[in-house]
Short mmCIF file of C-alpha atoms in Angstrom, two decimals:
data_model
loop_
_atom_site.label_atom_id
_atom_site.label_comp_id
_atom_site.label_asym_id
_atom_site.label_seq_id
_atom_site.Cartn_x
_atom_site.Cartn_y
_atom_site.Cartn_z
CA UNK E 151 158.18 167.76 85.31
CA UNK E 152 157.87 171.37 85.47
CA UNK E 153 160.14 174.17 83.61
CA UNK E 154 159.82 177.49 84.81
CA UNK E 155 160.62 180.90 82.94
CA UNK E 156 163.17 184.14 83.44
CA UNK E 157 160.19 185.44 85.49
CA UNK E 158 159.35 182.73 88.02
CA UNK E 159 163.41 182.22 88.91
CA UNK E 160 162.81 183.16 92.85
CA UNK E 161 160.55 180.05 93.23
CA UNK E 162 163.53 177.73 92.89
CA UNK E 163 161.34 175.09 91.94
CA UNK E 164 161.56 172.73 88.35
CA UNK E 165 164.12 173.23 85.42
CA UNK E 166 164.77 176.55 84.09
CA UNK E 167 164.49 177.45 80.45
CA UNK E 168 167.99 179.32 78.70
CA UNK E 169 166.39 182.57 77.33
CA UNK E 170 168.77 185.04 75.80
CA UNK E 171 168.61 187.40 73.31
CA UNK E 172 169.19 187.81 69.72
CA UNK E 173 171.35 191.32 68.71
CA UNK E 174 167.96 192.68 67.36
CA UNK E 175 165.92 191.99 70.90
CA UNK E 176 164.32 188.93 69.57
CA UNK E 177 164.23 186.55 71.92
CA UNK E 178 166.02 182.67 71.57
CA UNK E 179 164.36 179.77 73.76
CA UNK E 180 166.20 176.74 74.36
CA UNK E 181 164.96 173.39 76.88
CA UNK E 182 168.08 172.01 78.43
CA UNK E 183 166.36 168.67 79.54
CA UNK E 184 163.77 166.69 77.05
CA UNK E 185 160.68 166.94 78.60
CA UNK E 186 158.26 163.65 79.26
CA UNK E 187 154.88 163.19 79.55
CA UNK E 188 152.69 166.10 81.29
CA UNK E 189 154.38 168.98 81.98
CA UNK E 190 154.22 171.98 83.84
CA UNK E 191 155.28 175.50 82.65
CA UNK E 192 156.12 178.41 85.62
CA UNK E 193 155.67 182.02 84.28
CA UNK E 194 155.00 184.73 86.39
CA UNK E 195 154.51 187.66 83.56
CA UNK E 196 155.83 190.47 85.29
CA UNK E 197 157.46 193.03 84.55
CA UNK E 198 158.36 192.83 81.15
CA UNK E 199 154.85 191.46 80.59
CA UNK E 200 155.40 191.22 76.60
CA UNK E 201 158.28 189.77 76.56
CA UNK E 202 157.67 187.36 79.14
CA UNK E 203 154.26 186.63 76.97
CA UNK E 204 156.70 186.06 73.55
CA UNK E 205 158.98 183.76 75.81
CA UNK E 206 156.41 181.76 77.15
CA UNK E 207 154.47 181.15 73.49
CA UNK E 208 157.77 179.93 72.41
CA UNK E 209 158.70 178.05 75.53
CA UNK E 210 155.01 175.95 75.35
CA UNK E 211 155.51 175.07 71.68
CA UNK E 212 159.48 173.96 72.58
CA UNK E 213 157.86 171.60 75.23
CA UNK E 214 155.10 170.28 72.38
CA UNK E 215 158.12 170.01 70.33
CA UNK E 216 160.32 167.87 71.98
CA UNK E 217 158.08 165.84 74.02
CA UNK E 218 156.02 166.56 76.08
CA UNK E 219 152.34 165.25 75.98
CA UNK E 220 150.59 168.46 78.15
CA UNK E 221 152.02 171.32 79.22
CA UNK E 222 149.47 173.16 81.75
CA UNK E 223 150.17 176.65 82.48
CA UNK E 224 151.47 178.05 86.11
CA UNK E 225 150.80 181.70 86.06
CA UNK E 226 151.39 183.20 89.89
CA UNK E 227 150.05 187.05 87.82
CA UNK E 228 148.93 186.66 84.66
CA UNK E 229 149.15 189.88 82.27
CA UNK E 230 146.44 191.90 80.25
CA UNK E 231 143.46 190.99 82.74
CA UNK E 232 142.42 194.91 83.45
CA UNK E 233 140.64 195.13 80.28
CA UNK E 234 137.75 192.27 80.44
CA UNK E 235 135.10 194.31 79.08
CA UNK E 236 134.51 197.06 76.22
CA UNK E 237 134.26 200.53 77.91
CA UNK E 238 134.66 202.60 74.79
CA UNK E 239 133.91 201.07 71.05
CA UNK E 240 136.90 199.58 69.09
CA UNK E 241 138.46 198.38 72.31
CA UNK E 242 140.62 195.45 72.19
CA UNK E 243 139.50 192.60 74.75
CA UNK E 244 143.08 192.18 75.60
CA UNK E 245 142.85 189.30 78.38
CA UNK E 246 140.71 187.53 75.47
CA UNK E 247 142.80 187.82 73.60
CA UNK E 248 146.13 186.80 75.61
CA UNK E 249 144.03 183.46 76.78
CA UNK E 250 143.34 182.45 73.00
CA UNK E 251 147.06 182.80 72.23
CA UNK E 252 147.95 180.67 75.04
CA UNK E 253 145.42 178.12 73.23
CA UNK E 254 146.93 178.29 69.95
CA UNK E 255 150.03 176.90 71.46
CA UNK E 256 148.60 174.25 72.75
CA UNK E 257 147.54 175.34 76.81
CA UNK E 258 144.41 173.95 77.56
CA UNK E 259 144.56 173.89 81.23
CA UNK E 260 146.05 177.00 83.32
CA UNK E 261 146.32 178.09 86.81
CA UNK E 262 146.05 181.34 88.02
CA UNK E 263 146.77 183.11 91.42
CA UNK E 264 144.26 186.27 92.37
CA UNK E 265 143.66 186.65 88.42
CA UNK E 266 141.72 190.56 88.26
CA UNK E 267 139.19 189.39 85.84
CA UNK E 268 138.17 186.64 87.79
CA UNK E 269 136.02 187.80 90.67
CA UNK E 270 136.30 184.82 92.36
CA UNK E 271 138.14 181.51 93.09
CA UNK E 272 137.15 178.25 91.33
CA UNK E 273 137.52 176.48 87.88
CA UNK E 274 136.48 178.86 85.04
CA UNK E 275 136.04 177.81 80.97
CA UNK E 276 136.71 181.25 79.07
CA UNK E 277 137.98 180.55 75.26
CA UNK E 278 138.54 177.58 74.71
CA UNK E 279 140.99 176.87 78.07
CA UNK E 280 140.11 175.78 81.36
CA UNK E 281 141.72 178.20 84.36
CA UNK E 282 141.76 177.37 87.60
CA UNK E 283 141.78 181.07 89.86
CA UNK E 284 143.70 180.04 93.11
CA UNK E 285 143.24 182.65 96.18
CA UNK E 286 146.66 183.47 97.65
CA UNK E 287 144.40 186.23 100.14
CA UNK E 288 144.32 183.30 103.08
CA UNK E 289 147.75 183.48 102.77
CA UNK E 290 148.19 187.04 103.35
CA UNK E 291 146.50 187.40 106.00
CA UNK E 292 147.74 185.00 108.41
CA UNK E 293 151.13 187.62 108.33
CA UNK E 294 148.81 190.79 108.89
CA UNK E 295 148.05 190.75 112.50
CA UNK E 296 145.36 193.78 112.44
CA UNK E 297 142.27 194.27 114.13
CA UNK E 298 140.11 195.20 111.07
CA UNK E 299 141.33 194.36 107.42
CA UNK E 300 139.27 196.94 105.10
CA UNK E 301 138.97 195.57 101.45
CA UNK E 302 138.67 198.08 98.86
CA UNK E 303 135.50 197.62 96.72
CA UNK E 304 133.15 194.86 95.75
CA UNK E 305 134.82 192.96 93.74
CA UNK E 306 137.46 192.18 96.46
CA UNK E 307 135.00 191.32 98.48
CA UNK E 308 135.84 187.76 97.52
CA UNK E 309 139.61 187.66 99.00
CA UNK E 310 138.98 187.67 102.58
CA UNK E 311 135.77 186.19 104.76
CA UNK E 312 135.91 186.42 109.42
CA UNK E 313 134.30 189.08 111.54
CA UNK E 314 137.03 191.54 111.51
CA UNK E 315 136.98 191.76 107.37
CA UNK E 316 134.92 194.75 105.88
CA UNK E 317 133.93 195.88 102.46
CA UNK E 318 133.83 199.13 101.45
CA UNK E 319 132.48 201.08 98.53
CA UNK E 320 134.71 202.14 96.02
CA UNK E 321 133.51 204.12 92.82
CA UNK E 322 135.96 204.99 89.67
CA UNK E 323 135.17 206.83 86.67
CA UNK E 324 133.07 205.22 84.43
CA UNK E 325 135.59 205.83 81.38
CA UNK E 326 139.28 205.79 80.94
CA UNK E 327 140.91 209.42 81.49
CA UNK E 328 144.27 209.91 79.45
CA UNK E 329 147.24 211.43 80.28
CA UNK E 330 150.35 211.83 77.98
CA UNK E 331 151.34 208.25 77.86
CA UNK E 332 148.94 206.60 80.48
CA UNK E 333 145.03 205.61 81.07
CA UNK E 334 143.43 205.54 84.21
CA UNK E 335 139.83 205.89 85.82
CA UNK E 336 140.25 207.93 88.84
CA UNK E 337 138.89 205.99 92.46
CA UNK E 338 136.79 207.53 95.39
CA UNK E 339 136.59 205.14 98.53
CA UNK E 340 133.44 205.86 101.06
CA UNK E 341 134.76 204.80 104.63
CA UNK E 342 132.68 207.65 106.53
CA UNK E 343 130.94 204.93 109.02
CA UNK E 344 133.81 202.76 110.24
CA UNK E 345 135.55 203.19 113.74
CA UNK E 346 138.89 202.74 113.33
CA UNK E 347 140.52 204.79 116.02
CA UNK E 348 143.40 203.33 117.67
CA UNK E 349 142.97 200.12 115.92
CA UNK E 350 145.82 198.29 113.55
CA UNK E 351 144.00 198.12 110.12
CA UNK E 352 145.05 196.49 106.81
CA UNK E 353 143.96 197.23 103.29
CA UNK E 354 144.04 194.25 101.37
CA UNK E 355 143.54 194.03 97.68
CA UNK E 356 144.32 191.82 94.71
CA UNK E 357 146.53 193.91 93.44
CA UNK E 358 148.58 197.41 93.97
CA UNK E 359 149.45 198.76 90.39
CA UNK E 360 149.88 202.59 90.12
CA UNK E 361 148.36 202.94 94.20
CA UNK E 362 145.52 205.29 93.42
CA UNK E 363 142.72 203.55 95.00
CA UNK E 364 145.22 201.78 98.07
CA UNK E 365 146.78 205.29 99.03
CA UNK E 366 143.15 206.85 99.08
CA UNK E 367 142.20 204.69 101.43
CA UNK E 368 145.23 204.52 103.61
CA UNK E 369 145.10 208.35 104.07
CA UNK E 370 141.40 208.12 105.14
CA UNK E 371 141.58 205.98 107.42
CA UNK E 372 144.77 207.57 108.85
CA UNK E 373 142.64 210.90 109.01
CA UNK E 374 140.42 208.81 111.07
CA UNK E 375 142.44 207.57 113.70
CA UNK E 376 143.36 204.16 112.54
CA UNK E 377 146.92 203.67 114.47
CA UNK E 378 149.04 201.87 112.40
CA UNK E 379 147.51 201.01 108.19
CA UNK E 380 148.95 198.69 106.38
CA UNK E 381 148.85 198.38 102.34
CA UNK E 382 148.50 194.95 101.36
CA UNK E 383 147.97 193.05 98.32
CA UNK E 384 148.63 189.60 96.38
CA UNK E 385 150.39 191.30 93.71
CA UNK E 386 152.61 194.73 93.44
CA UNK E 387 153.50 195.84 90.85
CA UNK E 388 154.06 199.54 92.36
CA UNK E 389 154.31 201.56 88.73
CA UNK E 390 155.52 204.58 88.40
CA UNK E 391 155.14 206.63 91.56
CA UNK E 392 153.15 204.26 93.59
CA UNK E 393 155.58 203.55 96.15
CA UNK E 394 155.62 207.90 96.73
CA UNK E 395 151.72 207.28 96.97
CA UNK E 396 152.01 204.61 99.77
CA UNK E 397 154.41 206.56 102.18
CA UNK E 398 151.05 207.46 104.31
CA UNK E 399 150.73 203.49 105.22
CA UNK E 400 152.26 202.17 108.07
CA UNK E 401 154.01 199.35 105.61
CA UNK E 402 153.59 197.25 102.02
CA UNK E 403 152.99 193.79 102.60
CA UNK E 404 152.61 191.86 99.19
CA UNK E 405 152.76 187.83 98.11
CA UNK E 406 156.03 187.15 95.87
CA UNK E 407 153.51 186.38 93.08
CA UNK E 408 156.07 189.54 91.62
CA UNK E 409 159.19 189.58 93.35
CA UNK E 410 160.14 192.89 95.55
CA UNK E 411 161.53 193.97 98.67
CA UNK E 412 157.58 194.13 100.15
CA UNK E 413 157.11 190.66 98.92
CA UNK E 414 156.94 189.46 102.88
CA UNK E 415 154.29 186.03 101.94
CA UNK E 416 155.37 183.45 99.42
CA UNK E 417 152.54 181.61 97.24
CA UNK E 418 155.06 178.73 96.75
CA UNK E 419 152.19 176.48 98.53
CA UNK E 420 149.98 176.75 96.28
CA UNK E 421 152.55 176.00 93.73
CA UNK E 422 153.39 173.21 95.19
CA UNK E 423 149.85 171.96 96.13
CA UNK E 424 149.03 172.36 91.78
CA UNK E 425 151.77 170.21 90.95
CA UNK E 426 151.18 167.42 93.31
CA UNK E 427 154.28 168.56 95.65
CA UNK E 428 154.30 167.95 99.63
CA UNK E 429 155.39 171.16 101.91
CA UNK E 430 158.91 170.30 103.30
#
């Protein structure tokens, strides 16, 4: 059986859970089917990531509660996973932290889609639950149609493998700068020894959050005669002024790990493929 949550609605897939909300914002959880044996919960935790967390805590312990035997965790992005180390002391280790919760309630076994803490794809053991990092990059590039996909940094290197894929150096600032209401280390991509004239290229990265790093590298290689760039990326969230930041590409191509009008590749097989289902 597999449930899925207020977030994970465009996969179309299991029984949904009734979420609404209490008059002070608190949120109610109900199942409406009894759950049976092993189970599968289908949370995608964006946007809204905290209250998408608080629904799915309660949702987990509903299952436990009324039946079910397992519930294993179905996370297409997963929240909290940019801060997996201490840069400054008295830091929280937030995805830590996030992953014990989900054990307290009873997930021992999650999967993951292009999770940023997780350099790689593959079964992982981190506190006390095992997570299974699924790459949804394969996927995403079978839609690109470029002659040279650029991927931003080492630790994408990972995504994407084939003799028109290249790494490229990326450097950020070693600490967090702050802002008013935001924190960010600012990127610098090194690109000077590619040849990209006339050529279709696409950036690919795990994910496109505020577009720093993706629009640096666009514009670059646009200075440098690339013909058409596209921005692409597993996730996108696109906060606050991204999408402004990613006019200089060609076009956004993201999975529907998040929902959006870019969302142009679906990660529904690999859904599927987790819980045992065959591709219509």
């Amino acid at each position: 059986m597999i449930y899925f949550g207020t977030n994970a609605r465009h996969f179309k897939i299991g029984r949904e859970v009734f979420v609404k909300r209490f008059p002070d914002s608190e949120l109610y959880v109900r199942l409406q089917e009894k759950p049976k044996g092993k189970v599968y919960y289908l949370q995608s935790f964006f946007p809204n990531q905290n209250s998408s967390l608080i629904e799915a805590f309660l949702t987990v312990d509903a299952l436990y509660d009324n039946g079910a035997s397992e519930v294993v965790l179905i996370a297409p992005y997963f929240p909290y996973t940019k801060q997996d180390k201490i840069f400054l002391e008295g830091e929280a280790l937030s995805v830590k932290t996030v992953i014990k919760l989900f054990s307290s309630v009873g997930i021992a076994e999650m999967h993951l889609i292009n999770a940023h803490f997780l350099k790689s794809s593959g079964i992982y053991h981190e506190w006390g639950v095992e997570i299974i990092n699924h790459n949804a990059a394969p996927l995403l590039a079978e839609k690109l149609n470029a002659d040279l996909i650029i991927l931003p940094g080492q630790g994408a290197r990972h995504l994407l493998q084939g003799e028109n894929v290249i790494c490229v150096e990326t450097k950020r600032s070693e600490s967090y700068e702050e802002s008013e209401q935001e924190i960010y280390r600012r990127p610098n991509v090194f690109l000077e020894d590619l040849d990209v004239k006339g050529k279709n290229v696409a950036v690919v990265d795990d994910m496109i959050s505020t577009a720093s790093t993706m629009a640096e590298t666009c514009k670059k290689l646009k200075e440098m005669g690339a013909k058409l760039v596209k921005a692409c990326a597993v996730h996108g969230l696109f906060v606050g002024n991204a999408l402004e930041k990613l006019s200089v590409a060609s076009e956004i191509i993201v999975t529907d790990t998040i929902k959006s009008q870019y969302s142009k590749v679906s990660v529904l097989p690999i859904i599927k493929n987790i819980i045992g289902l065959k591709e219509e």
